[in-house]
Coordinates of C-alpha atoms and ligand atoms in Angstrom, one line a residue:
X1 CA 13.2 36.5 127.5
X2 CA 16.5 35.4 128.2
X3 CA 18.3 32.0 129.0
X4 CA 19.5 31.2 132.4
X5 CA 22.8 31.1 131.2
X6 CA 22.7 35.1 129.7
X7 CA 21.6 36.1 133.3
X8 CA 24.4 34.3 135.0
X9 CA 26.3 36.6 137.1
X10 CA 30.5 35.3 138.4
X11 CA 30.6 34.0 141.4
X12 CA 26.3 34.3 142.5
X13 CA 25.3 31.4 144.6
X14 CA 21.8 30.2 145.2
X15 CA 23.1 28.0 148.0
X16 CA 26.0 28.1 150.2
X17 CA 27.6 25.0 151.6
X18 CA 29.7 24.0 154.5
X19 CA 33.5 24.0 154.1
X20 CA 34.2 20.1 152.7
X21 CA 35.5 18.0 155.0
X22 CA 36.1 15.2 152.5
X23 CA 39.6 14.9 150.9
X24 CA 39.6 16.3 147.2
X25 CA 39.5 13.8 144.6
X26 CA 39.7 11.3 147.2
X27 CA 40.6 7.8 145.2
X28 CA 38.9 8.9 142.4
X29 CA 40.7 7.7 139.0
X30 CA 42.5 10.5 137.7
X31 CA 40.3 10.3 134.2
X32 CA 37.1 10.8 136.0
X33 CA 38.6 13.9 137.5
X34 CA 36.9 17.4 135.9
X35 CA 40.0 19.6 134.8
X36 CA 37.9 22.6 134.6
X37 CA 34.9 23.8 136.4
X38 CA 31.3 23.1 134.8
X39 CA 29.8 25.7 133.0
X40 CA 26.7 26.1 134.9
X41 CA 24.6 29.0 135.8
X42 CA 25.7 31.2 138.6
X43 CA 22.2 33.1 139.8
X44 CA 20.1 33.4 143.2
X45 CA 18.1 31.1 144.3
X46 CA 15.2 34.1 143.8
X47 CA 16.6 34.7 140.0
X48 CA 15.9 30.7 139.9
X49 CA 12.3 30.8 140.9
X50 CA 11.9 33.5 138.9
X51 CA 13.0 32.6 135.6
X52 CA 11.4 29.4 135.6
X53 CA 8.1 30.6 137.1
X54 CA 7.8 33.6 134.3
X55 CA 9.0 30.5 131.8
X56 CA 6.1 28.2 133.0
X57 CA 3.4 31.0 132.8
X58 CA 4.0 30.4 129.3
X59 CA 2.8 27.1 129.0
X60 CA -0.5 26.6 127.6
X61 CA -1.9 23.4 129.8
X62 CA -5.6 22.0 129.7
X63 CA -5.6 23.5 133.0
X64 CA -5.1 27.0 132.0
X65 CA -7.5 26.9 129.1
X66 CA -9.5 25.0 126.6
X67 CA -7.3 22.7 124.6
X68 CA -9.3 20.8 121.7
X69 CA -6.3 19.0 120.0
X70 CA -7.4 16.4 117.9
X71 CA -6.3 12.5 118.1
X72 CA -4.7 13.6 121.6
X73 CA -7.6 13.6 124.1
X74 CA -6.5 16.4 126.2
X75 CA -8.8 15.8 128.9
X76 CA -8.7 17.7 132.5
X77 CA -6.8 15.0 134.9
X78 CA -8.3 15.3 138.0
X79 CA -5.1 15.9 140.8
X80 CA -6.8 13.1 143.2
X81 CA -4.7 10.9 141.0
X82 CA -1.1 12.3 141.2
X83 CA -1.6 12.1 145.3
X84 CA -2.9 8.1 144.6
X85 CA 0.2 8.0 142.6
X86 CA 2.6 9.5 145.3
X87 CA 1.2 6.8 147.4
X88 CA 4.0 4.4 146.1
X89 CA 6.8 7.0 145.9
X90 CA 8.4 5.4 148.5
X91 CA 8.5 1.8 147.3
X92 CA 11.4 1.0 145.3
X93 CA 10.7 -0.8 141.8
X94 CA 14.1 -3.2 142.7
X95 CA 11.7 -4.6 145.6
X96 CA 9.9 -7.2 143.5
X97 CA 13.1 -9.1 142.0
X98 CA 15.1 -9.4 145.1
X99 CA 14.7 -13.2 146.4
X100 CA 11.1 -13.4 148.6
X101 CA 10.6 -9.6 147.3
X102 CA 7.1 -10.2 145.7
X103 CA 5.9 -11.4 149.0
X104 CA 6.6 -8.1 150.1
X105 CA 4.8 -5.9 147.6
X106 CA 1.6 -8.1 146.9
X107 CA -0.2 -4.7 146.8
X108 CA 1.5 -3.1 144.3
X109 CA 1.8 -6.1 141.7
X110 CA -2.2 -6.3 143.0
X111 CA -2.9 -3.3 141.1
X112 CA -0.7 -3.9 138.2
X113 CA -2.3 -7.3 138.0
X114 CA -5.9 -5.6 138.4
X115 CA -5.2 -3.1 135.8
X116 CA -4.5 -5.5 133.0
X117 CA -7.5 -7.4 134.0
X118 CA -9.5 -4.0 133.7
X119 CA -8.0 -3.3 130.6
X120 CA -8.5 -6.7 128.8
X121 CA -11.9 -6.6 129.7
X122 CA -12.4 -3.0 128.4
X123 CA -10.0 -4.2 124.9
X124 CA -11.6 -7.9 124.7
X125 CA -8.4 -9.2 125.3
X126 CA -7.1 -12.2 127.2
X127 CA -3.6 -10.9 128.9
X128 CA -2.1 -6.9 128.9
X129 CA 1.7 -6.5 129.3
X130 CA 1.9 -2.8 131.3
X131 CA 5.9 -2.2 130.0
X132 CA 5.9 0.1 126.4
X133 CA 6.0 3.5 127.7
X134 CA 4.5 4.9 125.3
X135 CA 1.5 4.9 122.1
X136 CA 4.2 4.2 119.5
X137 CA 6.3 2.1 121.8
X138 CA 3.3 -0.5 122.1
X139 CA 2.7 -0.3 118.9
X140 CA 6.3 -1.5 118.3
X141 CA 6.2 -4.1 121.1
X142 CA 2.5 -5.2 119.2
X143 CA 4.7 -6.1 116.2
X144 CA 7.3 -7.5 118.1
X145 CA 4.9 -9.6 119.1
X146 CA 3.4 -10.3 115.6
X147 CA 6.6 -11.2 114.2
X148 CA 7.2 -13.6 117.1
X149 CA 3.5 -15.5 116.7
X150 CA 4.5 -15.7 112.8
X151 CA 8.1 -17.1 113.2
X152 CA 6.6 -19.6 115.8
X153 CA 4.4 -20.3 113.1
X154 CA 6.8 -20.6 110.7
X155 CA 4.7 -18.4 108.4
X156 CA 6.8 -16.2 105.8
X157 CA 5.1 -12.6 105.9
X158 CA 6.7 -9.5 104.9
X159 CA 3.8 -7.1 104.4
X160 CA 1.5 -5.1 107.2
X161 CA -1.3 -3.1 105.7
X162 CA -2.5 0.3 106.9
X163 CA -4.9 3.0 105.9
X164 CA -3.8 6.0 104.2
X165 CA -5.6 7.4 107.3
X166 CA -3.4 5.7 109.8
X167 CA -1.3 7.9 112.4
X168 CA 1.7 8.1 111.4
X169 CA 3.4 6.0 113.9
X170 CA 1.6 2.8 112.4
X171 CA 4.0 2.3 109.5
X172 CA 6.6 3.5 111.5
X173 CA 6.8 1.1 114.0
X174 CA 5.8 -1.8 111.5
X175 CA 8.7 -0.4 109.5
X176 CA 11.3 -0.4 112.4
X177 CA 10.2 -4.0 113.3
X178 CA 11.2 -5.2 109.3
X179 CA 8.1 -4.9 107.8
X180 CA 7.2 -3.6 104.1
X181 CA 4.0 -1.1 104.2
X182 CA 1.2 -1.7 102.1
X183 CA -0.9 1.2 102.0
X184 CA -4.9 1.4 101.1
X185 CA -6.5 4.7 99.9
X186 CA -9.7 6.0 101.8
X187 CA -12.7 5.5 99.9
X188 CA -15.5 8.8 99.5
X189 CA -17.4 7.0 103.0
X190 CA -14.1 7.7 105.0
X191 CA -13.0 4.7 105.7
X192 CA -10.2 2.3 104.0
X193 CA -11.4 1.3 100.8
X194 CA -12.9 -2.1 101.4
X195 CA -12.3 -3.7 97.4
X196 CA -8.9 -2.3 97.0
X197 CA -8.0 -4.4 100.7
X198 CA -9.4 -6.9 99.4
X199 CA -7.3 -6.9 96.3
X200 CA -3.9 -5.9 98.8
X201 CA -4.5 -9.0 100.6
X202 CA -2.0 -12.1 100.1
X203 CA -0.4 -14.7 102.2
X204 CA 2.8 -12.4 103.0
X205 CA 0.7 -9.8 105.2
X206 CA 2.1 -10.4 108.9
X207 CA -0.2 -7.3 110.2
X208 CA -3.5 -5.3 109.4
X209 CA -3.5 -2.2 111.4
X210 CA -6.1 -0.3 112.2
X211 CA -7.4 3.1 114.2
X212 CA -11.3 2.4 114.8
X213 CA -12.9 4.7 115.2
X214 CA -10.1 6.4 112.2
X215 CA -8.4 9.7 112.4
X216 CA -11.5 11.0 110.6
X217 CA -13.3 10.3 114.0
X218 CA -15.3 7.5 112.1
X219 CA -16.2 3.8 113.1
X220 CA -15.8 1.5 110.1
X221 CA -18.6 -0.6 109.4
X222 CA -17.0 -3.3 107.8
X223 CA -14.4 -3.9 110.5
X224 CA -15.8 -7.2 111.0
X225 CA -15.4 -8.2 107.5
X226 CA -11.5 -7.3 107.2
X227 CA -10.4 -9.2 110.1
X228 CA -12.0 -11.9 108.5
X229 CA -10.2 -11.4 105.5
X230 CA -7.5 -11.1 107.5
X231 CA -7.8 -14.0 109.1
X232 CA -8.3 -16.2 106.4
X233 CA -5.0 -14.9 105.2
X234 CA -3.5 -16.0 108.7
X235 CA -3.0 -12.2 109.0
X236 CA -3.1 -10.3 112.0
X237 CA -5.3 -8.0 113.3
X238 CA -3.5 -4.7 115.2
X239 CA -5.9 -2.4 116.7
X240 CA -4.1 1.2 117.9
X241 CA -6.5 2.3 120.6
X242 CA -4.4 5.0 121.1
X243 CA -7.7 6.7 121.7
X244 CA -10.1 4.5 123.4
X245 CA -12.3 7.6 124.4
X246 CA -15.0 6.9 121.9
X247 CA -15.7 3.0 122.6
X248 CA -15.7 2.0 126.2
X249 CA -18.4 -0.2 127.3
X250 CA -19.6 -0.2 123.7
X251 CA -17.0 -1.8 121.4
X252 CA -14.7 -4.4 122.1
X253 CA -11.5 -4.5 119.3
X254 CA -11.3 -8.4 120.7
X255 CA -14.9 -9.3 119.9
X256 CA -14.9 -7.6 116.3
X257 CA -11.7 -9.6 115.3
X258 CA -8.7 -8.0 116.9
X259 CA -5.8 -10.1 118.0
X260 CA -3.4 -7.3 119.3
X261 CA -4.2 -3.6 120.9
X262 CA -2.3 -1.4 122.1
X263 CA -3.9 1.4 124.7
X264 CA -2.9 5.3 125.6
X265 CA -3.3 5.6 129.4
X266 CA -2.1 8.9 129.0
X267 CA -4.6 9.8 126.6
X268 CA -7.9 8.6 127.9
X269 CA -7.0 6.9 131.5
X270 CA -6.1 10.6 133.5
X271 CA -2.6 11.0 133.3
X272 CA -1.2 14.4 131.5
X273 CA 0.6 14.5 128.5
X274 CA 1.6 16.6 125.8
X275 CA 5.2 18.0 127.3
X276 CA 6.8 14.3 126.5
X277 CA 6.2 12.1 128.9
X278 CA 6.3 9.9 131.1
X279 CA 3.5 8.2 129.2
X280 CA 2.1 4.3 128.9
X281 CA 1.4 2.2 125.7
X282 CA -0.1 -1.4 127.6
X283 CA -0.4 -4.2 124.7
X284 CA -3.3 -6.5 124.8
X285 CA -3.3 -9.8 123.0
X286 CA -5.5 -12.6 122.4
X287 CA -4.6 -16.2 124.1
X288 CA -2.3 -17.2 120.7
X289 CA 0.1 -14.7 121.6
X290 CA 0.3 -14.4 125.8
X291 CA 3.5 -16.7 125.1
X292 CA 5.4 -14.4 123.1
X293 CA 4.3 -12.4 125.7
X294 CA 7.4 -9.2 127.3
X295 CA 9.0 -10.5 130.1
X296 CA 8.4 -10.0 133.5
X297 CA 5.5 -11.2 133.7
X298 CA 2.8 -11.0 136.8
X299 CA 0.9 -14.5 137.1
X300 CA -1.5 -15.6 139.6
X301 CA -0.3 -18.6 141.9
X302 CA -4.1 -20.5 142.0
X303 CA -1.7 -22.6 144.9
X304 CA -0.3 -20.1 147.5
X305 CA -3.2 -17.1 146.0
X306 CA -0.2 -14.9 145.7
X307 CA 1.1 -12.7 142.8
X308 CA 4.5 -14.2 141.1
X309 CA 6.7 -13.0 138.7
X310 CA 7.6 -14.7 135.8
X311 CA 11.0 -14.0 134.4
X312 CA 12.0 -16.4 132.0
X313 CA 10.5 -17.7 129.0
X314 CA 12.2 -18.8 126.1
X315 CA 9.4 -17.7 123.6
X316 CA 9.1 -14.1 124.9
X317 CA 10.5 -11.6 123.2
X318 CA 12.1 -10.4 125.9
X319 CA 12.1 -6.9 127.9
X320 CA 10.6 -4.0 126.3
X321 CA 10.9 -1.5 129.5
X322 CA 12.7 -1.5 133.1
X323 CA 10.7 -3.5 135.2
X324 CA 7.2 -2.9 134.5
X325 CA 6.8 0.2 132.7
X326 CA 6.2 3.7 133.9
X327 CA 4.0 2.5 137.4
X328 CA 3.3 5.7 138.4
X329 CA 0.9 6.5 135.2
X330 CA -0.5 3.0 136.0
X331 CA -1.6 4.2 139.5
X332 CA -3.2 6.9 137.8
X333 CA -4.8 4.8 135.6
X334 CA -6.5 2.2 137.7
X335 CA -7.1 5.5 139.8
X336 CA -9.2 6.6 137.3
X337 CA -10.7 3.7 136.4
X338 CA -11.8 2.8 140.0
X339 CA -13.3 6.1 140.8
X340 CA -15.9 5.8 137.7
X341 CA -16.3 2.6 137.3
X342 CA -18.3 0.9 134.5
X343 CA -20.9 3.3 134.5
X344 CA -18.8 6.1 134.5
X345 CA -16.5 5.0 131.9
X346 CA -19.7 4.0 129.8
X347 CA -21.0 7.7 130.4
X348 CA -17.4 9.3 129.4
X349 CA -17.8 7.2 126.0
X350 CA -21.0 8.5 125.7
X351 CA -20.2 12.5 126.7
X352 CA -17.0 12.1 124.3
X353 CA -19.0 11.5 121.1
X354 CA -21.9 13.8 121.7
X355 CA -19.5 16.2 122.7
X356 CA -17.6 16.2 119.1
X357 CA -21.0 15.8 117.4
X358 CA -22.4 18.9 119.1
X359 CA -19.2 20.6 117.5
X360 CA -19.5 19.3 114.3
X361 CA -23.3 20.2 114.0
X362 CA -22.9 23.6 115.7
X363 CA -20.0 24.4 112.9
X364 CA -20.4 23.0 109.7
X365 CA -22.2 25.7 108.8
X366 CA -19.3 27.7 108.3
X367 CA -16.3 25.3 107.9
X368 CA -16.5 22.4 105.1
X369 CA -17.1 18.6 106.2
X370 CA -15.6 16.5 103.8
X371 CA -17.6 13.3 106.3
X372 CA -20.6 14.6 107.0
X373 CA -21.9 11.2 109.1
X374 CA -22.1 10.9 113.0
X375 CA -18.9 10.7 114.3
X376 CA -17.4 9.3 117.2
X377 CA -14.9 11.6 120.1
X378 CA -13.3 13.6 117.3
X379 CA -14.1 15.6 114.2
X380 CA -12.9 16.4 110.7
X381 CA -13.4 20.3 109.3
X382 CA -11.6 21.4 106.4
X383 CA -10.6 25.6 105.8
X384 CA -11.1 24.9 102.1
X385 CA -14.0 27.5 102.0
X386 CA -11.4 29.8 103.6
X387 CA -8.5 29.2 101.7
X388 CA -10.4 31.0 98.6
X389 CA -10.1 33.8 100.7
X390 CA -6.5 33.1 100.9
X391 CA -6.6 31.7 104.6
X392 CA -5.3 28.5 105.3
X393 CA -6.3 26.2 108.4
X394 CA -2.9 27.3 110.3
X395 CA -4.2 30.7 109.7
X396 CA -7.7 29.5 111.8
X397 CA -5.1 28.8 114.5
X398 CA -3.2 31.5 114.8
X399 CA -6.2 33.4 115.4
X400 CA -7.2 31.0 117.7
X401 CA -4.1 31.6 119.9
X402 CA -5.2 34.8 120.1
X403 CA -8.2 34.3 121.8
X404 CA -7.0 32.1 124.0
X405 CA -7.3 28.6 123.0
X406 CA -4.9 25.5 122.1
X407 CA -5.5 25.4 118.3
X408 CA -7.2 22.1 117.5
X409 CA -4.9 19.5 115.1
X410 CA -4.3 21.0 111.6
X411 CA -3.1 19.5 108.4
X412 CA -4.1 15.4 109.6
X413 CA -5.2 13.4 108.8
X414 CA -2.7 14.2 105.9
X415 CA -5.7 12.7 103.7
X416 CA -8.2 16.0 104.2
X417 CA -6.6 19.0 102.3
X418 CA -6.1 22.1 105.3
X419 CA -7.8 19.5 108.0
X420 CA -8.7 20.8 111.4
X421 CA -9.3 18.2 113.7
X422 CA -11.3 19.3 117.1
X423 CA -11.9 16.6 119.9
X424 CA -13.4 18.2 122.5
X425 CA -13.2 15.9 125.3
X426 CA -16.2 14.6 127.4
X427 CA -14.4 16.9 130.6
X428 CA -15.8 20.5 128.7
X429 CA -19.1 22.3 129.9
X430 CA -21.4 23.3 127.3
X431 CA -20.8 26.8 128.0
X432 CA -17.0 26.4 127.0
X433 CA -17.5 24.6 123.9
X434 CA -20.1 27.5 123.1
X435 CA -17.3 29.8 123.5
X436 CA -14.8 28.4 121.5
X437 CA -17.5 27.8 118.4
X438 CA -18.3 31.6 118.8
X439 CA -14.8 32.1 118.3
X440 CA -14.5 29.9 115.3
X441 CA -17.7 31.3 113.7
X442 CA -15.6 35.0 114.1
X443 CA -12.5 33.2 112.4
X444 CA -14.8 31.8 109.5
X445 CA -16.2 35.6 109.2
X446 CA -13.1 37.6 109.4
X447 CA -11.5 34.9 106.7
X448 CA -14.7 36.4 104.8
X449 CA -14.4 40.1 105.7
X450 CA -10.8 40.5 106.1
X451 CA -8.6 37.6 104.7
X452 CA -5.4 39.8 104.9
X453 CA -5.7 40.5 108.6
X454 CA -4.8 36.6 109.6
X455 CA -1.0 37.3 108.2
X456 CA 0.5 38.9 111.5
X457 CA -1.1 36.7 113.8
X458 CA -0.6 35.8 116.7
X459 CA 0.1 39.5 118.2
X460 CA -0.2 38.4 121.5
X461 CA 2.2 35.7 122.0
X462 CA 5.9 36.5 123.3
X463 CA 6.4 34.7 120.2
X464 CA 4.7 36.1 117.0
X465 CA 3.9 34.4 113.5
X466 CA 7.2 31.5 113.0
X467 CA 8.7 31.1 109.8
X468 CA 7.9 27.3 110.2
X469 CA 10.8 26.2 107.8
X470 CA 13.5 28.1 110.0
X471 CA 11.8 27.1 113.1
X472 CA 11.7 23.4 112.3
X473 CA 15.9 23.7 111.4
X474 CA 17.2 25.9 114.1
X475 CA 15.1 25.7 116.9
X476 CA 17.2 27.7 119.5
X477 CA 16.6 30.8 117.1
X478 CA 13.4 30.4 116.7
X479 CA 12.4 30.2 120.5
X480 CA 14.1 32.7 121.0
X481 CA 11.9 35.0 118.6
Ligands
LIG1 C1 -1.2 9.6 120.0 C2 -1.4 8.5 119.0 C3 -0.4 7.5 118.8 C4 1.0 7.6 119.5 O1 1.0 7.6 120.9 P1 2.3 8.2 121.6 O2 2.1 7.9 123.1 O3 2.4 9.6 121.3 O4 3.5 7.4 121.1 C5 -0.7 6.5 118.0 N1 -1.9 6.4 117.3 C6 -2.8 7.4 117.5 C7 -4.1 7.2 116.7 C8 -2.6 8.4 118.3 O5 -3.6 9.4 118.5

């Protein structure tokens, strides 16, 4: 296919516009002034809707087809909650800071205020900033907020501890906050290796952080004993609930010793993701640390019974987003969360875990388990068995392009050697899970029958089999095929 700018044609127009009747460059300073025309594509306005309609056919969407990516939740988003969402287009997010503003949008900062109460309950937390737009961006403002309660403190840490099964983002974001990584191995029941955090554990860790259930799709059973540990270390305890799909109404990370969580609206509360954005990472935290707390801040006047906004506070560490994150994924979110209510966020919990467990007992026949126990809203294969034929998990997806279906996650957690990660999602029919295990009992028997045949695919992508090194360096080649 070619770029908009190859099928530019001199002088086409899309649109055509009145003679100006304002004075060229009219007062503006001469160093502003373009000195040659932009470069942009000259087409119709039918070339237009063409090119980018043939280029969004190509886009593979949970709403096109079955999309079991692991650790992402790609869950169908009902539409009912991008028209809620519209319903505040026109309200502009300036309107609360101007002076008597907040009187005048006591609905909006009504949800906003309603959501965090939602989401503390769900989290078993005692206050939820909305701002970080994003998983990793909460995580982030999480340690921001560690490092504040420890300064306060006038503790001297320099150490947060993670899993070796931790998503990547964990260290990351403890790293970018100053923070030294201590890493502890998985031990053979697929969790972090309970003696070996014990022996990591000293008065310099700021930070535990932990997934629960892990990238493995596991609960750990000694979660309660860590954050004691923890604890007693004046440690921490950071819980990424990235993916909250597995524990709602069942687990709270606040009653099994969490201090700080950060929570993936777009991953489990019905807003789509996966094409980069906008997204929304809200931070819970226990009482100790609602005064480090981003600023604004939405509090309840118990005088008037109106919503405020809190500005200033000299322990906060300040702004973390424009005003208060991205509000439209918030709509969606207390959307969501409103139209199921307890019960039905109990029963999505519930669907989400016997869901992945249906997969996992339907397939481990044919693809190795390195953790064979119940697990939680995801699921850990390995293509081991297949790689003595020669074909590797990326090889599984290829051919599973080719029938139709988003590959699940392959190669993490980086812990399980050729890992293929399938959440299904508690939003799939039996009947399309059946189909996609079909297809994955085919893969397992074709990387019996005919190892060599997984080489060329995918043959029926505009695209076919990347050279992965060349397209991660020069991506503009590469799409290109
Ligand atoms: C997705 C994910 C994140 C990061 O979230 P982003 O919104 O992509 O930044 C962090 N941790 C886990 C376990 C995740 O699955």
């Amino acid at each position: 296919m070619q770029l908009i700018y190859e099928k530019s044609v001199s002088g086409r127009r899309g649109v055509m516009l009145p003679v100006s009747d304002v004075p060229a460059a009219a007062d503006l300073p001469q160093n502003l002034l373009r000195s040659e025309t932009a470069a942009l594509p000259e087409l119709s306005e039918l070339d237009m809707v063409r090119h980018f309609t043939n280029l969004s056919r190509r886009n593979f969407s949970v709403d096109t087809n079955f999309y079991p990516l692991g650790s992402c939740t790609m869950k169908y988003n009902a539409k009912v909650l991008e028209n809620a969402a519209n319903l505040f287009a026109p309200l502009h997010p300036l309107t609360a800071f101007l002076p008597g503003g907040a009187e005048l949008c006591q609905g909006a900062l009504g949800m906003l205020y309603d959501l965090g109460q939602m989401l503390a309950d769900i989290t078993g937390m005692d206050e939820v900033t909305t701002q970080p737009l994003a998983g990793a961006h909460g995580e982030m403002t999480g340690m921001l907020l560690v490092a504040a309660y420890h300064k306060a403190k006038g503790n001297k840490k320099k150490y947060v501890v993670v899993p070796d099964s931790s998503h990547g983002t964990n260290p990351a974001s403890a790293a970018m906050v100053g923070y030294e990584i201590i890493t502890i191995p998985t031990a053979p029941y697929g969790d972090m290796d309970l003696e070996l955090f014990k022996q990591a554990m000293n008065g310099e860790v700021a930070a535990v952080m932990m997934t629960c259930p892990n990238t493995l799709g596991l609960f750990n059973p000694y979660i309660k004993e860590i954050a004691d540990i923890a604890h007693s270390h004046d440690a921490l305890m950071y819980y990424d609930g990235a993916n909250l799909n597995a524990i709602m109404g069942k687990v709270r990370p606040g009653d099994v010793g969490f201090d700080v969580v950060h929570v993936n609206l777009h991953k489990t509360f019905g807003t789509p993701h996966g094409g980069g954005g906008p997204g929304s990472g809200p931070v819970g935290v226990k009482k100790s640390l609602i005064p480090f707390l981003p600023m604004p801040r939405i509090i309840h006047d118990e005088v008037s019974g109106k919503l405020q906004i809190q500005t200033d506070n000299p322990l906060s560490i300040g702004r973390t987003a424009n005003f208060f994150g991205n509000f439209g994924v918030m709509v969606k979110a207390y959307t969501y969360m409103i139209m199921l209510g307890r019960e039905g966020l109990i029963q999505v919990s519930e669907q989400a875990v016997l869901n992945a467990n249906y997969m996992k007992e339907k397939l481990k026949g044919y693809f190795d388990l390195p953790y064979s126990q119940t697990c939680m809203h995801e699921v850990v294969f390995s293509a081991s068995k297949q790689l003595a034929q020669g074909v590797h998990a990326i090889d599984i997806a290829k051919f599973l392009i080719d029938k139709g279906y988003h590959p699940p996650t392959v190669y993490f957690p980086l812990i399980v050697k050729e890992a293929i990660m399938i959440e299904p999602t508690e939003t799939e029919s039996k009947a399309t899970m059946d189909a996609f295990i079909g297809v994955m009992i085919e893969a397992a028997r074709q990387a019996e029958a005919d190892p060599d045949s997984f080489a060329a695919m995918p043959v029926t992508m505009p695209v076919t089999r990347l050279d992965e090194t060349r397209a991660a360096r020069s991506q503009t080649v590469c799409c290109l095929g």
